[in-house]
Amino acid sequence: MNHKRESSRDAGKLEGRYANHFKVGHNNFEFVIDFGQFYPGSEQARLCTRIITSPIYAKALLETLRESIERYEQAFGTIQND
């Protein structure tokens, strides 16, 4: 499966959101990934986006993130998990 397709030229029209809170769930058929924001003093995270995808595309996302983090660390150094 080729998951590395060219992005749309309309990417400038996308809405950007900051996320520092992530929740992932799954069943036999799909993965559900919630993105949100959590700040000190808040009782809970504010969820802003939910992505639902198939297991094969979730795995493609994992590989894409892994490759991107490797390139980032080669350019800027190891990301610390403090």
Backbone as ProteinMPNN parsed JSONL, in Angstrom:
{"seq_chain_A": "MNHKRESSRDAGKLEGRYANHFKVGHNNFEFVIDFGQFYPGSEQARLCTRIITSPIYAKALLETLRESIERYEQAFGTIQND", "coords_chain_A": {"N_chain_A": [[0.831, -1.179, 0.0], [0.569, 2.159, -0.861], [1.145, 4.727, 1.095], [2.22, 7.178, 1.004], [1.295, 9.661, -0.351], [1.036, 12.533, -2.485], [0.448, 15.675, -0.965], [-2.476, 17.731, -0.915], [-2.702, 20.751, -2.793], [-4.174, 22.628, -1.571], [-3.55, 22.925, 1.07], [-3.014, 25.216, 2.526], [-5.468, 26.183, 3.233], [-6.307, 24.771, 5.382], [-7.342, 24.386, 8.792], [-5.388, 25.065, 11.587], [-4.553, 23.472, 14.655], [-3.397, 23.448, 17.999], [-2.1, 20.752, 19.863], [-1.661, 19.009, 22.859], [-2.479, 16.89, 24.194], [-3.445, 13.567, 23.907], [-5.515, 10.868, 22.99], [-6.085, 7.491, 22.424], [-8.078, 5.001, 21.038], [-9.44, 1.783, 20.149], [-11.063, -0.733, 18.109], [-12.005, -3.836, 16.567], [-12.207, -2.9, 13.965], [-11.479, -0.211, 13.592], [-9.437, 2.674, 14.443], [-9.548, 5.218, 16.861], [-8.603, 8.446, 17.301], [-8.118, 10.977, 19.486], [-7.52, 14.43, 19.753], [-6.381, 17.038, 21.791], [-6.304, 19.83, 24.121], [-4.551, 20.521, 27.051], [-4.155, 22.273, 29.995], [-2.296, 23.502, 32.809], [-4.085, 23.772, 35.851], [-6.51, 23.271, 34.741], [-9.303, 21.068, 34.919], [-9.777, 18.993, 33.18], [-8.841, 17.803, 29.888], [-9.416, 19.715, 26.927], [-11.033, 18.585, 24.25], [-10.49, 18.752, 20.753], [-10.373, 17.692, 18.185], [-11.252, 14.729, 16.445], [-10.058, 11.848, 14.967], [-10.898, 9.191, 12.919], [-9.908, 6.113, 11.774], [-8.846, 3.358, 9.665], [-7.289, 0.244, 10.77], [-5.026, -0.323, 9.121], [-4.348, 2.184, 8.057], [-3.84, 3.532, 10.396], [-1.516, 2.258, 11.178], [0.111, 3.066, 9.07], [0.207, 5.791, 9.648], [1.638, 5.688, 12.065], [4.154, 4.808, 11.109], [4.806, 6.943, 9.423], [5.009, 9.047, 11.309], [7.141, 8.017, 12.836], [9.269, 8.033, 10.954], [9.389, 10.787, 10.437], [10.059, 11.841, 12.966], [12.587, 10.688, 13.286], [13.998, 12.054, 11.23], [13.757, 14.67, 12.215], [15.2, 14.465, 14.645], [17.73, 13.894, 13.647], [18.323, 16.312, 12.5], [18.007, 18.207, 14.593], [18.682, 17.099, 17.044], [18.256, 14.76, 19.802], [14.978, 14.205, 20.999], [13.881, 14.982, 24.156], [12.284, 13.122, 26.72], [11.065, 14.413, 29.054]], "CA_chain_A": [[0.0, 0.0, 0.0], [1.327, 3.404, -0.945], [0.532, 5.729, 1.962], [2.961, 8.434, 0.87], [0.739, 10.388, -1.479], [1.274, 13.974, -2.478], [-0.567, 16.446, -0.271], [-3.239, 18.672, -1.719], [-2.171, 22.11, -2.866], [-5.058, 23.469, -0.773], [-3.183, 22.783, 2.48], [-3.061, 26.529, 3.156], [-6.834, 26.435, 3.679], [-6.592, 23.94, 6.548], [-7.308, 25.024, 10.104], [-4.377, 24.487, 12.464], [-4.874, 23.405, 16.08], [-2.332, 22.961, 18.866], [-2.518, 19.617, 20.689], [-0.684, 18.454, 23.792], [-3.18, 15.788, 24.856], [-3.839, 12.594, 22.894], [-6.16, 9.661, 23.5], [-6.266, 6.551, 21.319], [-8.879, 3.813, 21.307], [-9.605, 0.963, 18.942], [-11.804, -1.987, 18.127], [-11.526, -4.69, 15.47], [-12.364, -2.291, 12.651], [-11.014, 1.163, 13.458], [-8.736, 3.392, 15.51], [-10.098, 6.54, 17.139], [-7.534, 9.262, 17.879], [-8.59, 12.286, 19.932], [-6.507, 15.456, 19.971], [-6.923, 18.087, 22.639], [-5.41, 20.758, 24.809], [-4.629, 20.458, 28.507], [-3.337, 23.309, 30.61], [-2.295, 23.462, 34.273], [-5.229, 24.445, 36.44], [-7.729, 22.724, 34.155], [-9.682, 19.77, 35.469], [-9.664, 17.988, 32.132], [-8.421, 18.3, 28.581], [-10.455, 20.179, 26.001], [-10.838, 17.883, 22.986], [-10.817, 19.619, 19.62], [-10.441, 16.952, 16.924], [-11.261, 13.262, 16.513], [-9.776, 11.186, 13.697], [-11.252, 7.774, 12.911], [-9.247, 5.533, 10.607], [-8.716, 1.902, 9.672], [-6.024, -0.211, 11.35], [-3.896, -0.235, 8.194], [-3.931, 3.582, 7.967], [-3.242, 3.881, 11.693], [-0.136, 1.774, 11.125], [0.814, 3.961, 8.146], [0.459, 7.018, 10.409], [2.731, 5.376, 12.986], [5.411, 4.781, 10.353], [5.068, 8.313, 8.978], [5.502, 9.775, 12.481], [8.462, 7.483, 13.182], [10.235, 8.561, 9.985], [9.496, 12.231, 10.63], [10.807, 12.072, 14.21], [13.99, 10.36, 13.003], [14.573, 13.176, 10.473], [13.828, 15.807, 13.138], [16.301, 14.249, 15.585], [18.987, 14.026, 12.909], [18.556, 17.736, 12.248], [17.967, 19.061, 15.786], [19.075, 16.383, 18.254], [17.291, 13.862, 20.421], [13.853, 14.777, 21.742], [13.902, 14.496, 25.541], [10.981, 12.759, 27.284], [11.06, 14.865, 30.448]], "C_chain_A": [[0.874, 1.24, 0.0], [0.626, 4.464, -0.109], [1.22, 7.076, 1.862], [2.503, 9.157, -0.387], [1.1, 11.855, -1.367], [0.129, 14.664, -1.756], [-1.249, 17.393, -1.241], [-2.584, 20.044, -1.706], [-3.03, 23.083, -2.062], [-4.723, 23.415, 0.709], [-3.214, 24.117, 3.213], [-4.436, 26.886, 3.685], [-7.198, 25.636, 4.924], [-6.519, 24.756, 7.829], [-6.275, 24.313, 10.965], [-4.834, 24.529, 13.913], [-3.661, 22.884, 16.828], [-2.886, 21.805, 19.685], [-1.365, 19.181, 21.579], [-1.31, 17.338, 24.63], [-3.701, 14.86, 23.76], [-4.466, 11.386, 23.574], [-6.441, 8.763, 22.301], [-7.087, 5.366, 21.81], [-9.013, 3.015, 20.021], [-10.568, -0.18, 19.201], [-11.294, -2.805, 16.944], [-11.43, -3.965, 14.137], [-11.74, -0.915, 12.483], [-10.216, 1.619, 14.667], [-9.391, 4.76, 15.633], [-9.012, 7.322, 17.872], [-8.11, 10.636, 18.199], [-7.4, 13.194, 20.184], [-7.137, 16.552, 20.814], [-5.842, 18.943, 23.251], [-5.64, 20.625, 26.307], [-3.667, 21.485, 29.077], [-3.394, 23.185, 32.121], [-3.45, 24.299, 34.823], [-6.557, 23.979, 35.865], [-8.03, 21.376, 34.785], [-9.562, 18.662, 34.439], [-9.255, 18.638, 30.819], [-9.64, 18.748, 27.781], [-10.181, 19.516, 24.656], [-11.272, 18.777, 21.834], [-10.974, 18.858, 18.309], [-10.447, 15.458, 17.2], [-11.044, 12.729, 15.103], [-10.125, 9.712, 13.856], [-10.673, 7.19, 11.63], [-9.166, 4.016, 10.749], [-7.385, 1.498, 10.306], [-4.837, -0.067, 10.397], [-3.419, 1.212, 8.044], [-3.377, 4.086, 9.289], [-1.783, 3.437, 11.721], [0.699, 2.625, 10.17], [1.131, 5.289, 8.832], [1.612, 6.817, 11.376], [4.075, 5.418, 12.263], [5.79, 6.179, 9.867], [5.604, 9.158, 10.122], [6.903, 9.323, 12.869], [9.534, 8.053, 12.253], [10.455, 10.058, 10.181], [10.289, 12.57, 11.886], [12.283, 11.748, 14.017], [14.667, 11.501, 12.246], [14.734, 14.405, 11.365], [15.033, 15.656, 14.058], [17.657, 14.297, 14.89], [19.334, 15.495, 12.699], [18.748, 18.545, 13.528], [18.4, 18.382, 17.08], [17.916, 15.601, 18.853], [16.212, 14.629, 21.179], [13.859, 14.151, 23.13], [12.478, 14.226, 26.025], [10.904, 13.148, 28.741], [9.702, 14.765, 31.069]], "O_chain_A": [[1.817, 1.344, 0.785], [-0.372, 5.039, -0.543], [0.844, 8.018, 2.559], [3.242, 9.251, -1.366], [1.426, 12.351, -0.289], [-1.031, 14.282, -1.915], [-0.674, 17.801, -2.25], [-1.981, 20.442, -0.709], [-2.652, 24.242, -1.89], [-5.541, 23.824, 1.533], [-3.425, 24.136, 4.426], [-4.566, 27.798, 4.502], [-8.29, 25.808, 5.468], [-5.732, 25.697, 7.937], [-6.286, 23.086, 11.06], [-5.434, 25.511, 14.35], [-2.973, 21.982, 16.35], [-4.023, 21.869, 20.154], [-0.237, 19.005, 21.116], [-0.747, 16.902, 25.634], [-4.323, 15.314, 22.8], [-3.993, 10.939, 24.619], [-6.969, 9.216, 21.286], [-6.815, 4.803, 22.87], [-8.731, 3.519, 18.934], [-10.849, -0.543, 20.343], [-10.248, -2.485, 16.38], [-10.656, -4.367, 13.268], [-11.491, -0.486, 11.356], [-10.301, 1.045, 15.752], [-9.746, 5.382, 14.631], [-8.555, 6.909, 18.938], [-8.535, 11.367, 17.304], [-6.396, 12.775, 20.76], [-8.281, 16.947, 20.586], [-4.655, 18.812, 22.954], [-6.779, 20.616, 26.773], [-2.504, 21.55, 28.681], [-4.429, 22.804, 32.668], [-3.746, 25.385, 34.325], [-7.613, 24.258, 36.433], [-7.118, 20.631, 35.142], [-9.276, 17.516, 34.786], [-9.315, 19.858, 30.663], [-10.741, 18.223, 27.944], [-9.201, 19.851, 23.991], [-12.286, 19.471, 21.919], [-11.651, 19.343, 17.403], [-9.734, 14.977, 18.081], [-11.749, 13.106, 14.166], [-9.699, 9.065, 14.812], [-10.915, 7.703, 10.538], [-9.393, 3.468, 11.828], [-6.459, 2.306, 10.375], [-3.741, 0.281, 10.837], [-2.218, 1.452, 7.918], [-2.53, 4.979, 9.303], [-0.919, 4.154, 12.225], [1.874, 2.877, 10.436], [2.206, 5.852, 8.622], [2.476, 7.686, 11.497], [5.031, 6.008, 12.768], [6.963, 6.553, 9.897], [6.558, 9.912, 9.933], [7.757, 10.148, 13.193], [10.584, 8.503, 12.712], [11.586, 10.537, 10.098], [11.106, 13.49, 11.871], [13.142, 12.462, 14.532], [15.79, 11.879, 12.58], [15.742, 15.105, 11.276], [15.803, 16.601, 14.236], [18.642, 14.709, 15.503], [20.506, 15.871, 12.719], [19.56, 19.469, 13.556], [18.476, 19.04, 18.118], [16.76, 15.761, 18.462], [16.501, 15.58, 21.905], [13.843, 12.927, 23.262], [11.571, 15.017, 25.765], [10.695, 12.285, 29.594], [9.531, 15.107, 32.239]]}, "name": "protein", "num_of_chains": 1, "seq": "MNHKRESSRDAGKLEGRYANHFKVGHNNFEFVIDFGQFYPGSEQARLCTRIITSPIYAKALLETLRESIERYEQAFGTIQND"}
